[in-house]
Backbone as a printed PyTorch tensor [residue, N CA C, xyz], in Angstrom:
tensor([[[ -16.5500, -113.3840,  -68.3520],
         [ -16.3990, -112.9260,  -66.9760],
         [ -14.9830, -112.3760,  -66.7780]],

        [[ -14.8810, -111.3030,  -66.0170],
         [ -13.5740, -110.7020,  -65.7520],
         [ -12.7960, -111.5320,  -64.7390]],

        [[ -11.4960, -111.2990,  -64.7240],
         [ -10.6390, -111.9860,  -63.7630],
         [ -10.8310, -111.3630,  -62.3890]],

        [[ -10.8960, -112.2080,  -61.3720],
         [ -11.0630, -111.7520,  -59.9960],
         [  -9.7020, -111.8030,  -59.3040]],

        [[  -9.2730, -110.6690,  -58.7750],
         [  -8.0140, -110.5920,  -58.0360],
         [  -8.2650, -111.0260,  -56.6020]],

        [[  -7.4080, -111.8950,  -56.0960],
         [  -7.5080, -112.3280,  -54.6970],
         [  -6.1930, -111.9610,  -54.0120]],

        [[  -6.3010, -111.2480,  -52.8760],
         [  -5.1110, -110.8170,  -52.1580],
         [  -5.1790, -111.2450,  -50.6960]],

        [[  -4.1010, -111.8790,  -50.2400],
         [  -3.9810, -112.3020,  -48.8480],
         [  -3.5070, -111.1310,  -47.9890]],

        [[  -3.4970, -111.3260,  -46.6790],
         [  -3.0060, -110.2980,  -45.7640],
         [  -1.5630, -109.9460,  -46.0830]],

        [[  -0.7410, -110.9400,  -46.3250],
         [   0.6670, -110.7080,  -46.6290],
         [   0.8230, -109.9120,  -47.9220]],

        [[   0.0760, -110.2650,  -48.9390],
         [   0.1540, -109.5380,  -50.2120],
         [  -0.2820, -108.0860,  -50.0350]],

        [[  -1.3430, -107.8660,  -49.2750],
         [  -1.8190, -106.5070,  -49.0250],
         [  -0.7490, -105.7050,  -48.2960]],

        [[  -0.1390, -106.2960,  -47.2830],
         [   0.9080, -105.6020,  -46.5240],
         [   2.0930, -105.2390,  -47.4060]],

        [[   2.3880, -106.0580,  -48.3880],
         [   3.5110, -105.7720,  -49.2780],
         [   3.1390, -104.7750,  -50.3840]],

        [[   1.8810, -104.7050,  -50.7420],
         [   1.4570, -103.8110,  -51.8230],
         [   1.1450, -102.3910,  -51.3470]],

        [[   0.6920, -102.2610,  -50.1110],
         [   0.2790, -100.9470,  -49.6250],
         [   1.4060, -100.2360,  -48.9000]],

        [[   1.4100,  -98.9290,  -49.0090],
         [   2.2730,  -98.1200,  -48.1550],
         [   1.3620,  -97.1110,  -47.4660]],

        [[   1.6220,  -96.8680,  -46.1940],
         [   0.7040,  -96.0700,  -45.3890],
         [   0.4960,  -94.6520,  -45.9280]],

        [[   1.5150,  -93.9330,  -46.4030],
         [   1.2250,  -92.5890,  -46.9270],
         [   0.2040,  -92.6140,  -48.0710]],

        [[   0.2990,  -93.5950,  -48.9540],
         [  -0.6760,  -93.6960,  -50.0550],
         [  -2.0600,  -94.0560,  -49.5350]],

        [[  -2.1170,  -94.9140,  -48.5220],
         [  -3.4100,  -95.2860,  -47.9430],
         [  -4.0390,  -94.0590,  -47.2630]],

        [[  -3.2400,  -93.2740,  -46.5700],
         [  -3.7580,  -92.0560,  -45.9300],
         [  -4.3600,  -91.1310,  -46.9840]],

        [[  -3.6610,  -90.9430,  -48.0890],
         [  -4.1940,  -90.0970,  -49.1610],
         [  -5.4780,  -90.6710,  -49.7510]],

        [[  -5.5250,  -91.9850,  -49.9390],
         [  -6.7230,  -92.6280,  -50.5030],
         [  -7.9090,  -92.4920,  -49.5570]],

        [[  -7.6760,  -92.6610,  -48.2640],
         [  -8.7600,  -92.5170,  -47.2900],
         [  -9.2490,  -91.0660,  -47.2540]],

        [[  -8.3210,  -90.1150,  -47.3110],
         [  -8.7160,  -88.7010,  -47.3430],
         [  -9.5730,  -88.4220,  -48.5760]],

        [[  -9.1800,  -88.9800,  -49.7310],
         [  -9.9600,  -88.8020,  -50.9590],
         [ -11.3510,  -89.4230,  -50.8270]],

        [[ -11.4200,  -90.6060,  -50.2210],
         [ -12.7230,  -91.2670,  -50.0400],
         [ -13.6210,  -90.4450,  -49.1240]],

        [[ -13.0540,  -89.8500,  -48.0680],
         [ -13.8540,  -88.9870,  -47.1850],
         [ -14.3850,  -87.7750,  -47.9500]],

        [[ -13.5430,  -87.1960,  -48.8190],
         [ -13.9940,  -86.0520,  -49.6250],
         [ -15.1370,  -86.4740,  -50.5340]],

        [[ -14.9950,  -87.6380,  -51.1610],
         [ -16.0550,  -88.1250,  -52.0430],
         [ -17.3420,  -88.3880,  -51.2700]],

        [[ -17.2180,  -88.9160,  -50.0740],
         [ -18.4100,  -89.1500,  -49.2470],
         [ -19.0760,  -87.8230,  -48.9170]],

        [[ -18.2780,  -86.8120,  -48.5820],
         [ -18.8310,  -85.4980,  -48.2550],
         [ -19.5050,  -84.8450,  -49.4580]],

        [[ -18.9900,  -85.1100,  -50.6590],
         [ -19.5350,  -84.5080,  -51.8800],
         [ -20.5270,  -85.4100,  -52.6020]],

        [[ -20.8180,  -86.5640,  -52.0450],
         [ -21.8620,  -87.5030,  -52.4780],
         [ -21.5910,  -88.3990,  -53.6760]],

        [[ -20.3950,  -88.4200,  -54.3080],
         [ -20.2130,  -89.4660,  -55.3140],
         [ -19.8960,  -90.8280,  -54.6740]],

        [[ -19.6940,  -90.8280,  -53.3630],
         [ -19.5040,  -92.0920,  -52.6340],
         [ -20.6650,  -92.2330,  -51.6610]],

        [[ -21.1240,  -93.4520,  -51.4830],
         [ -22.2670,  -93.7060,  -50.6090],
         [ -21.9760,  -94.9040,  -49.7240]],

        [[ -22.2810,  -94.7600,  -48.4520],
         [ -22.2270,  -95.8910,  -47.5220],
         [ -23.6520,  -96.3620,  -47.2930]],

        [[ -23.8370,  -97.6720,  -47.2880],
         [ -25.1450,  -98.2310,  -47.0260],
         [ -25.2370,  -98.6360,  -45.5630]],

        [[ -26.4260,  -98.8200,  -45.0350],
         [ -26.5480,  -99.1600,  -43.6050],
         [ -25.7390, -100.4010,  -43.2250]],

        [[ -25.0870, -100.3110,  -42.0680],
         [ -24.2800, -101.4180,  -41.5740],
         [ -25.1840, -102.4870,  -40.9560]],

        [[ -24.8010, -103.7340,  -41.1340],
         [ -25.4540, -104.8590,  -40.4810],
         [ -24.5210, -105.3070,  -39.3570]],

        [[ -25.0470, -105.4150,  -38.1630],
         [ -24.2480, -105.8340,  -37.0120],
         [ -24.9910, -106.9250,  -36.2720]],

        [[ -24.2530, -107.9320,  -35.8350],
         [ -24.8860, -109.0090,  -35.0820],
         [ -23.9420, -109.4830,  -33.9900]],

        [[ -24.4360, -109.5000,  -32.7520],
         [ -23.7060, -110.0850,  -31.6330],
         [ -23.8550, -111.5960,  -31.7610]],

        [[ -22.7340, -112.3020,  -31.7410],
         [ -22.7770, -113.7460,  -31.9390],
         [ -22.7290, -114.5210,  -30.6330]],

        [[ -22.7610, -113.8220,  -29.5310],
         [ -22.7060, -114.4750,  -28.2260],
         [ -21.3170, -114.3670,  -27.6400]],

        [[ -21.2600, -114.2060,  -26.3200],
         [ -19.9620, -114.0870,  -25.6650],
         [ -19.1830, -112.9150,  -26.2180]],

        [[ -17.8950, -113.1480,  -26.4110],
         [ -17.0400, -112.1110,  -26.9820],
         [ -16.8770, -112.3560,  -28.4650]],

        [[ -17.9690, -112.2200,  -29.2020],
         [ -17.9270, -112.4250,  -30.6430],
         [ -19.0270, -111.6230,  -31.3140]],

        [[ -18.6750, -110.9990,  -32.4220],
         [ -19.6720, -110.2960,  -33.2190],
         [ -19.1990, -110.2240,  -34.6630]],

        [[ -20.0830, -109.7950,  -35.5130],
         [ -19.7200, -109.5880,  -36.9060],
         [ -20.4910, -108.3960,  -37.4240]],

        [[ -19.8770, -107.7340,  -38.4110],
         [ -20.5950, -106.6580,  -39.0780],
         [ -20.3210, -106.7040,  -40.5660]],

        [[ -21.2620, -106.1800,  -41.3040],
         [ -21.1430, -106.0790,  -42.7560],
         [ -21.2960, -104.6030,  -43.0950]],

        [[ -20.2840, -104.0790,  -43.7610],
         [ -20.3050, -102.6850,  -44.2040],
         [ -20.2370, -102.7040,  -45.7250]],

        [[ -20.9290, -101.7610,  -46.3490],
         [ -20.9540, -101.7680,  -47.8090],
         [ -21.1520, -100.3520,  -48.3290]],

        [[ -20.8430, -100.1840,  -49.6080],
         [ -21.0170,  -98.8820,  -50.2280],
         [ -20.5290,  -98.8890,  -51.6570]],

        [[ -20.6030,  -97.7060,  -52.2640],
         [ -20.1800,  -97.5320,  -53.6490],
         [ -19.2140,  -96.3500,  -53.7130]],

        [[ -18.1530,  -96.5080,  -54.4900],
         [ -17.1890,  -95.4490,  -54.7490],
         [ -17.2410,  -95.1990,  -56.2510]],

        [[ -18.1200,  -94.2880,  -56.6360],
         [ -18.4180,  -94.0730,  -58.0520],
         [ -17.1960,  -93.6830,  -58.8620]],

        [[ -16.3030,  -92.8720,  -58.2990],
         [ -15.1270,  -92.4190,  -59.0550],
         [ -14.2060,  -93.5720,  -59.4360]],

        [[ -14.2380,  -94.6450,  -58.6680],
         [ -13.4000,  -95.8190,  -58.9570],
         [ -14.2040,  -96.9130,  -59.6550]],

        [[ -15.4750,  -96.6600,  -59.8930],
         [ -16.3680,  -97.5970,  -60.5840],
         [ -16.4770,  -98.9310,  -59.8630]],

        [[ -16.5280,  -98.8830,  -58.5250],
         [ -16.6750, -100.1050,  -57.7370],
         [ -17.7110,  -99.9220,  -56.6390]],

        [[ -18.3160, -101.0330,  -56.2650],
         [ -19.0890, -101.1170,  -55.0340],
         [ -18.6480, -102.3880,  -54.3480]],

        [[ -18.9570, -102.4870,  -53.0800],
         [ -18.5130, -103.6870,  -52.4020],
         [ -19.0030, -103.7810,  -50.9830]],

        [[ -18.5230, -104.8400,  -50.3340],
         [ -18.8830, -105.0540,  -48.9340],
         [ -17.7100, -105.6720,  -48.1930]],

        [[ -17.7480, -105.4890,  -46.8860],
         [ -16.7480, -106.0840,  -46.0050],
         [ -17.4960, -106.7990,  -44.8950]],

        [[ -17.2190, -108.0780,  -44.7380],
         [ -17.7320, -108.8170,  -43.5910],
         [ -16.5390, -109.0400,  -42.6750]],

        [[ -16.6660, -108.5530,  -41.4550],
         [ -15.5850, -108.6650,  -40.4810],
         [ -16.1500, -109.3120,  -39.2270]],

        [[ -15.4930, -110.3580,  -38.7690],
         [ -15.9090, -111.0580,  -37.5530],
         [ -14.8610, -110.8330,  -36.4720]],

        [[ -15.3000, -110.5320,  -35.2690],
         [ -14.4140, -110.3560,  -34.1240],
         [ -14.7300, -111.4450,  -33.1060]],

        [[ -13.7010, -112.1930,  -32.7390],
         [ -13.8190, -113.2380,  -31.7210],
         [ -12.7630, -112.9540,  -30.6600]],

        [[ -13.1800, -112.3330,  -29.5560],
         [ -12.2860, -111.8710,  -28.5150],
         [ -11.4810, -112.9590,  -27.8400]],

        [[ -11.9840, -114.1720,  -27.8230],
         [ -11.2700, -115.2790,  -27.1780],
         [ -10.1980, -115.8930,  -28.0780]],

        [[ -10.1350, -115.4810,  -29.3320],
         [  -9.1700, -116.0860,  -30.2590],
         [  -7.7210, -115.8630,  -29.8470]],

        [[  -7.4300, -114.7510,  -29.1900],
         [  -6.0440, -114.4850,  -28.7770],
         [  -5.5420, -115.5930,  -27.8580]],

        [[  -6.4060, -116.0970,  -26.9950],
         [  -6.0280, -117.1930,  -26.0930],
         [  -5.7610, -118.4790,  -26.8640]],

        [[  -6.3230, -118.5760,  -28.0660],
         [  -6.1410, -119.7590,  -28.9150],
         [  -4.9750, -119.5990,  -29.8830]],

        [[  -4.3290, -118.4290,  -29.8300],
         [  -3.2480, -118.1460,  -30.7690],
         [  -3.7460, -117.8010,  -32.1640]],

        [[  -4.9970, -117.3500,  -32.2340],
         [  -5.6080, -116.9920,  -33.5110],
         [  -5.9020, -115.4970,  -33.5430]],

        [[  -6.0030, -114.9100,  -34.7310],
         [  -6.3580, -113.4880,  -34.8050],
         [  -7.7780, -113.2470,  -34.3040]],

        [[  -7.9600, -112.1060,  -33.6400],
         [  -9.2980, -111.7570,  -33.1500],
         [ -10.2050, -111.3090,  -34.2890]],

        [[  -9.6270, -110.6740,  -35.3140],
         [ -10.4030, -110.1910,  -36.4580],
         [ -10.1570, -111.0620,  -37.6730]],

        [[ -11.2270, -111.4140,  -38.3770],
         [ -11.1470, -112.1510,  -39.6280],
         [ -12.2380, -111.6360,  -40.5470]],

        [[ -11.9620, -111.6220,  -41.8280],
         [ -13.0020, -111.1940,  -42.7430],
         [ -12.5180, -111.0560,  -44.1620]],

        [[ -13.4480, -110.7120,  -45.0300],
         [ -13.1850, -110.5370,  -46.4560],
         [ -13.8450, -109.2670,  -46.9610]],

        [[ -13.2010, -108.6620,  -47.9580],
         [ -13.7770, -107.5600,  -48.7170],
         [ -14.0470, -108.0900,  -50.1120]],

        [[ -15.2390, -107.8330,  -50.6010],
         [ -15.6160, -108.2070,  -51.9600],
         [ -15.8820, -106.9320,  -52.7450]],

        [[ -15.2150, -106.7760,  -53.8880],
         [ -15.4170, -105.6040,  -54.7360],
         [ -16.0100, -106.0310,  -56.0730]],

        [[ -16.8950, -105.1720,  -56.6040],
         [ -17.6080, -105.4570,  -57.8430],
         [ -17.5280, -104.2540,  -58.7750]],

        [[ -17.5500, -104.5100,  -60.0700],
         [ -17.5790, -103.4490,  -61.0620],
         [ -18.9250, -102.7460,  -60.9850]],

        [[ -18.8880, -101.4270,  -60.8490],
         [ -20.1180, -100.6470,  -60.6860],
         [ -20.9170, -100.5370,  -61.9830]],

        [[ -20.2900, -100.8260,  -63.1160],
         [ -20.9930, -100.7350,  -64.3920],
         [ -21.6220, -102.0540,  -64.8210]],

        [[ -20.9890, -103.1880,  -64.4080],
         [ -21.4710, -104.4970,  -64.8730],
         [ -21.9080, -105.4210,  -63.7480]],

        [[ -21.5100, -105.1100,  -62.5140],
         [ -21.8270, -105.9910,  -61.3930],
         [ -20.8900, -107.1760,  -61.2600]],

        [[ -19.9160, -107.2910,  -62.1550],
         [ -18.9960, -108.4200,  -62.1040],
         [ -18.0430, -108.2810,  -60.9210]],

        [[ -17.7180, -109.4050,  -60.2510],
         [ -16.7410, -109.3320,  -59.1660],
         [ -15.3640, -109.0040,  -59.7220]],

        [[ -14.6300, -108.1500,  -58.9920],
         [ -13.2810, -107.7930,  -59.4470],
         [ -12.2050, -108.1640,  -58.4340]],

        [[ -12.5690, -108.2740,  -57.1320],
         [ -11.5390, -108.5880,  -56.1450],
         [ -12.1480, -109.1800,  -54.8830]],

        [[ -11.3690, -110.0620,  -54.2580],
         [ -11.6500, -110.5770,  -52.9190],
         [ -10.3710, -110.3270,  -52.1260]],

        [[ -10.4950, -109.5550,  -51.0580],
         [  -9.3290, -109.1020,  -50.2990],
         [  -9.4350, -109.5120,  -48.8440]],

        [[  -8.2950, -109.7810,  -48.2340],
         [  -8.2630, -110.0620,  -46.8000],
         [  -8.6660, -108.7940,  -46.0590]],

        [[  -9.7380, -108.8420,  -45.3250],
         [ -10.2570, -107.6540,  -44.6390],
         [  -9.4640, -107.2960,  -43.3970]],

        [[  -8.7860, -108.2590,  -42.7950],
         [  -8.0580, -107.9890,  -41.5690],
         [  -6.9310, -106.9950,  -41.8300]],

        [[  -6.1020, -107.2750,  -42.8120],
         [  -4.9940, -106.3760,  -43.1460],
         [  -5.5090, -105.0500,  -43.6620]],

        [[  -6.4910, -105.1020,  -44.5300],
         [  -7.0440, -103.8790,  -45.1020],
         [  -7.6440, -102.9910,  -44.0200]],

        [[  -8.3280, -103.5910,  -43.0580],
         [  -8.9330, -102.8340,  -41.9630],
         [  -7.8580, -102.1480,  -41.1230]],

        [[  -6.7590, -102.8390,  -40.8690],
         [  -5.6680, -102.2260,  -40.1190],
         [  -5.1590, -100.9710,  -40.8050]],

        [[  -4.8760, -101.0870,  -42.0880],
         [  -4.3890,  -99.9330,  -42.8460],
         [  -5.4320,  -98.8180,  -42.8970]],

        [[  -6.6790,  -99.1630,  -43.2220],
         [  -7.7150,  -98.1430,  -43.3910],
         [  -7.9970,  -97.4020,  -42.0910]],

        [[  -8.1060,  -98.1360,  -40.9900],
         [  -8.4280,  -97.5030,  -39.7220],
         [  -7.2510,  -96.6620,  -39.2250]],

        [[  -6.0380,  -97.1630,  -39.4020],
         [  -4.8670,  -96.3550,  -39.0600],
         [  -4.8360,  -95.0770,  -39.8760]],

        [[  -5.1110,  -95.2020,  -41.1680],
         [  -5.1150,  -94.0380,  -42.0570],
         [  -6.2030,  -93.0390,  -41.6650]],

        [[  -7.3520,  -93.5300,  -41.2340],
         [  -8.4370,  -92.6280,  -40.8220],
         [  -7.9970,  -91.7460,  -39.6540]],

        [[  -7.3000,  -92.3480,  -38.6940],
         [  -6.7810,  -91.5580,  -37.5740],
         [  -5.7680,  -90.5280,  -38.0340]],

        [[  -4.9330,  -90.9030,  -39.0100],
         [  -3.9190,  -89.9860,  -39.5230],
         [  -4.5540,  -88.8240,  -40.2940]],

        [[  -5.6420,  -89.0900,  -41.0180],
         [  -6.3450,  -88.0150,  -41.7190],
         [  -6.8430,  -86.9880,  -40.6940]],

        [[  -7.4010,  -87.4660,  -39.5990],
         [  -7.8550,  -86.5500,  -38.5500],
         [  -6.6850,  -85.7710,  -37.9590]],

        [[  -5.5620,  -86.4470,  -37.7440],
         [  -4.4030,  -85.7680,  -37.1620],
         [  -3.8340,  -84.6980,  -38.0800]],

        [[  -3.9450,  -84.9080,  -39.3850],
         [  -3.4900,  -83.8780,  -40.3330],
         [  -4.1690,  -82.5390,  -40.0520]],

        [[  -5.4360,  -82.6020,  -39.6570],
         [  -6.2060,  -81.3880,  -39.4530],
         [  -6.2560,  -80.9330,  -38.0000]],

        [[  -6.1600,  -81.8570,  -37.0640],
         [  -6.4200,  -81.5250,  -35.6660],
         [  -5.2030,  -81.5430,  -34.7550]],

        [[  -4.1670,  -82.2870,  -35.1000],
         [  -3.0240,  -82.4370,  -34.1880],
         [  -2.0200,  -81.3030,  -34.3800]],

        [[  -1.3130,  -81.0090,  -33.3370],
         [  -0.2140,  -80.0530,  -33.4020],
         [   0.9070,  -80.6940,  -34.2340]],

        [[   1.2840,  -80.1100,  -35.3680],
         [   2.2970,  -80.7380,  -36.2240],
         [   3.6820,  -80.8040,  -35.5790]],

        [[   3.8770,  -80.0830,  -34.4860],
         [   5.1670,  -80.0880,  -33.7940],
         [   5.2000,  -81.0230,  -32.5950]],

        [[   4.1430,  -81.8030,  -32.4200],
         [   4.0950,  -82.6950,  -31.2620],
         [   5.2290,  -83.7110,  -31.3210]],

        [[   5.7430,  -84.0460,  -30.1540],
         [   6.8270,  -85.0300,  -30.0770],
         [   6.3950,  -86.3010,  -29.3540]],

        [[   5.1940,  -86.2830,  -28.7620],
         [   4.6970,  -87.4460,  -28.0200],
         [   3.3490,  -87.8760,  -28.5800]],

        [[   3.2170,  -89.1660,  -28.7850],
         [   1.9750,  -89.7590,  -29.2750],
         [   1.4470,  -90.7130,  -28.2150]],

        [[   0.1800,  -90.5720,  -27.8540],
         [  -0.4840,  -91.4890,  -26.9310],
         [  -1.4640,  -92.3300,  -27.7280]],

        [[  -1.3130,  -93.6430,  -27.6540],
         [  -2.2400,  -94.5750,  -28.2860],
         [  -2.9810,  -95.2910,  -27.1670]],

        [[  -4.2970,  -95.1230,  -27.1390],
         [  -5.1260,  -95.7810,  -26.1320],
         [  -5.7040,  -97.0310,  -26.7720]],

        [[  -5.2770,  -98.1660,  -26.2640],
         [  -5.6580,  -99.4570,  -26.8250],
         [  -4.4120, -100.1630,  -27.3130]],

        [[  -4.3450, -101.4490,  -27.0630],
         [  -3.1330, -102.1980,  -27.3840],
         [  -3.4230, -103.4370,  -28.2310]],

        [[  -4.5650, -103.4380,  -28.8750],
         [  -4.9350, -104.5810,  -29.6950],
         [  -4.2700, -104.5470,  -31.0620]],

        [[  -4.8200, -105.2930,  -31.9920],
         [  -4.2180, -105.4630,  -33.3080],
         [  -4.1700, -104.1650,  -34.1050]],

        [[  -4.9880, -103.1940,  -33.7520],
         [  -5.0200, -101.9200,  -34.4680],
         [  -3.8860, -100.9820,  -34.0470]],

        [[  -3.3450, -101.1580,  -32.8580],
         [  -2.3480, -100.2190,  -32.3140],
         [  -1.1480, -100.0070,  -33.2350]],

        [[  -0.5130, -101.0490,  -33.7760],
         [   0.6460, -100.7770,  -34.6340],
         [   0.3000,  -99.9850,  -35.8880]],

        [[  -0.8860, -100.2240,  -36.4490],
         [  -1.3050,  -99.4640,  -37.6280],
         [  -1.5360,  -97.9990,  -37.2750]],

        [[  -2.1050,  -97.7670,  -36.0930],
         [  -2.3000,  -96.3830,  -35.6500],
         [  -0.9560,  -95.6780,  -35.5000]],

        [[  -0.0080,  -96.3580,  -34.8810],
         [   1.3130,  -95.7550,  -34.6870],
         [   1.9650,  -95.4830,  -36.0350]],

        [[   1.9640,  -96.4700,  -36.9240],
         [   2.5920,  -96.3040,  -38.2290],
         [   1.9750,  -95.1220,  -38.9760]],

        [[   0.6590,  -95.0200,  -38.9650],
         [  -0.0210,  -93.9430,  -39.6830],
         [   0.2830,  -92.5820,  -39.0620]],

        [[   0.2600,  -92.5100,  -37.7370],
         [   0.5240,  -91.2300,  -37.0780],
         [   1.9480,  -90.7580,  -37.3450]],

        [[   2.9000,  -91.6730,  -37.3960],
         [   4.2820,  -91.2870,  -37.6740],
         [   4.4330,  -90.7200,  -39.0840]],

        [[   3.5400,  -91.1040,  -39.9820],
         [   3.5810,  -90.5700,  -41.3470],
         [   3.1590,  -89.1020,  -41.3970]],

        [[   2.2410,  -88.6980,  -40.5320],
         [   1.7310,  -87.3140,  -40.5700],
         [   2.2890,  -86.4510,  -39.4410]],

        [[   2.9030,  -87.0710,  -38.4550],
         [   3.5020,  -86.3440,  -37.3300],
         [   4.9770,  -86.7630,  -37.2260]],

        [[   5.8020,  -86.3130,  -38.1520],
         [   7.1770,  -86.8070,  -38.2310],
         [   8.0850,  -86.3820,  -37.0750]],

        [[   7.6300,  -85.4590,  -36.2490],
         [   8.4700,  -85.0220,  -35.1250],
         [   8.2690,  -85.8640,  -33.8690]],

        [[   7.3690,  -86.8540,  -33.9350],
         [   7.1330,  -87.7180,  -32.7750],
         [   8.3950,  -88.5260,  -32.4870]],

        [[   8.8250,  -88.4660,  -31.2310],
         [   9.9910,  -89.2320,  -30.7830],
         [   9.6430,  -90.1950,  -29.6550]],

        [[   8.4380,  -90.0490,  -29.1100],
         [   8.0180,  -90.9100,  -27.9990],
         [   6.5790,  -91.3650,  -28.2390]],

        [[   6.3530,  -92.6790,  -28.1110],
         [   5.0080,  -93.2540,  -28.2380],
         [   4.6590,  -93.9020,  -26.9110]],

        [[   3.5280,  -93.4930,  -26.3510],
         [   3.0310,  -94.0720,  -25.1100],
         [   1.8300,  -94.9460,  -25.4340]],

        [[   1.7910,  -96.1360,  -24.8520],
         [   0.6620,  -97.0540,  -25.0330],
         [  -0.1060,  -97.1650,  -23.7310]],

        [[  -1.4130,  -97.1190,  -23.8270],
         [  -2.2610,  -97.2690,  -22.6470],
         [  -3.3590,  -98.2750,  -22.9440]],

        [[  -3.6640,  -99.0830,  -21.9570],
         [  -4.8000,  -99.9920,  -22.0400],
         [  -5.6080,  -99.7590,  -20.7740]],

        [[  -6.7170,  -99.0180,  -20.8800],
         [  -7.4890,  -98.6670,  -19.6860],
         [  -8.0240,  -99.8700,  -18.9110]],

        [[  -8.1420, -101.0010,  -19.5630],
         [  -8.6810, -102.1840,  -18.9010],
         [  -7.6120, -103.0320,  -18.2240]],

        [[  -6.3660, -102.9440,  -18.7250],
         [  -5.3400, -103.8600,  -18.2350],
         [  -3.9560, -103.2620,  -18.4660]],

        [[  -3.3730, -102.6860,  -17.4050],
         [  -2.0510, -102.0610,  -17.4990],
         [  -0.9760, -103.0700,  -17.8850]],

        [[  -1.1300, -104.3250,  -17.4730],
         [  -0.1370, -105.3440,  -17.8320],
         [  -0.1230, -105.6010,  -19.3390]],

        [[  -1.3030, -105.5410,  -19.9720],
         [  -1.3600, -105.7100,  -21.4270],
         [  -0.6470, -104.5490,  -22.1150]],

        [[  -0.7780, -103.3570,  -21.5530],
         [  -0.0830, -102.2030,  -22.1270],
         [   1.4260, -102.3880,  -22.0260]],

        [[   1.8980, -102.8740,  -20.8990],
         [   3.3330, -103.1090,  -20.7230],
         [   3.8280, -104.1820,  -21.6920]],

        [[   3.0590, -105.2480,  -21.8280],
         [   3.4440, -106.3260,  -22.7470],
         [   3.4410, -105.8260,  -24.1950]],

        [[   2.4320, -105.0430,  -24.5420],
         [   2.3600, -104.5030,  -25.9050],
         [   3.5170, -103.5460,  -26.1710]],

        [[   3.8520, -102.7170,  -25.1790],
         [   4.9670, -101.7790,  -25.3440],
         [   6.2780, -102.5190,  -25.5520]],

        [[   6.4710, -103.6170,  -24.8420],
         [   7.6940, -104.3980,  -24.9930],
         [   7.7740, -105.0460,  -26.3780]],

        [[   6.6350, -105.4520,  -26.9120],
         [   6.5770, -106.1420,  -28.2000],
         [   6.5000, -105.1650,  -29.3840]],

        [[   6.0530, -103.9310,  -29.1430],
         [   5.7520, -103.0070,  -30.2340],
         [   6.9370, -102.7110,  -31.1550]],

        [[   8.1660, -102.5200,  -30.6630],
         [   9.2560, -102.2580,  -31.6110],
         [   9.4130, -103.3670,  -32.6580]],

        [[   9.3140, -104.6140,  -32.2420],
         [   9.4270, -105.7270,  -33.1970],
         [   8.2280, -105.7590,  -34.1370]],

        [[   7.0390, -105.5030,  -33.5920],
         [   5.8290, -105.4880,  -34.4190],
         [   5.9160, -104.3960,  -35.4740]],

        [[   6.3350, -103.2060,  -35.0510],
         [   6.4470, -102.0910,  -35.9970],
         [   7.5470, -102.3320,  -37.0260]],

        [[   8.6520, -102.9080,  -36.5870],
         [   9.7390, -103.1960,  -37.5280],
         [   9.2460, -104.1490,  -38.6180]],

        [[   8.5050, -105.1680,  -38.2230],
         [   7.9650, -106.1300,  -39.1890],
         [   6.9770, -105.4350,  -40.1180]],

        [[   6.0810, -104.6300,  -39.5640],
         [   5.0680, -103.9510,  -40.3640],
         [   5.7100, -102.9560,  -41.3080]],

        [[   6.6470, -102.1500,  -40.8230],
         [   7.3260, -101.1920,  -41.6840],
         [   8.1350, -101.8890,  -42.7700]],

        [[   8.7920, -102.9880,  -42.4360],
         [   9.6200, -103.6740,  -43.4280],
         [   8.7720, -104.2930,  -44.5330]],

        [[   7.5330, -104.6600,  -44.2130],
         [   6.6410, -105.2330,  -45.2260],
         [   6.1050, -104.1680,  -46.1640]],

        [[   5.9600, -102.9370,  -45.6400],
         [   5.2600, -101.9190,  -46.4220],
         [   6.1670, -100.8800,  -47.0500]],

        [[   7.4200, -100.8150,  -46.6380],
         [   8.3060,  -99.7760,  -47.1910],
         [   9.5370, -100.4120,  -47.7790]]])
């Protein structure tokens, strides 16, 4: 049996850099468009109240892996001082079926989703823009900002909006410089 790599959120944050993740996500989108990559139907289940989980899976033939991600969202966890998102990514060798990695899905999801937005901005955003608006102030917001700054280097102002709660936007804006400093220092 092959060795299985296990990576925590902290290890992932230290190993990844957003420009490389943006390039990897762009490559994966190209592979999906050209069919050597396949996504399988998502499984989604509402767990009651403010909680749900989904399972996403697929194969990336060029990397000889297939895998799945189970991600659970518990909206009340913030009140408990716990992360709202938790989950794992399991990767397997596409030639033998042997497991090759178990990864913290929370950190990986932050990087991947931030990178997805940056891939879109590469093609759709004005490269000379100086202002970035991020709608939403949850755990994904710092990753979105970090990724956008990689592809829109002329941005000098970031605005945060939370359509449901302006006070949360103000609190997130006050905390964001420290959050970004921590995230950038871990990844660069």
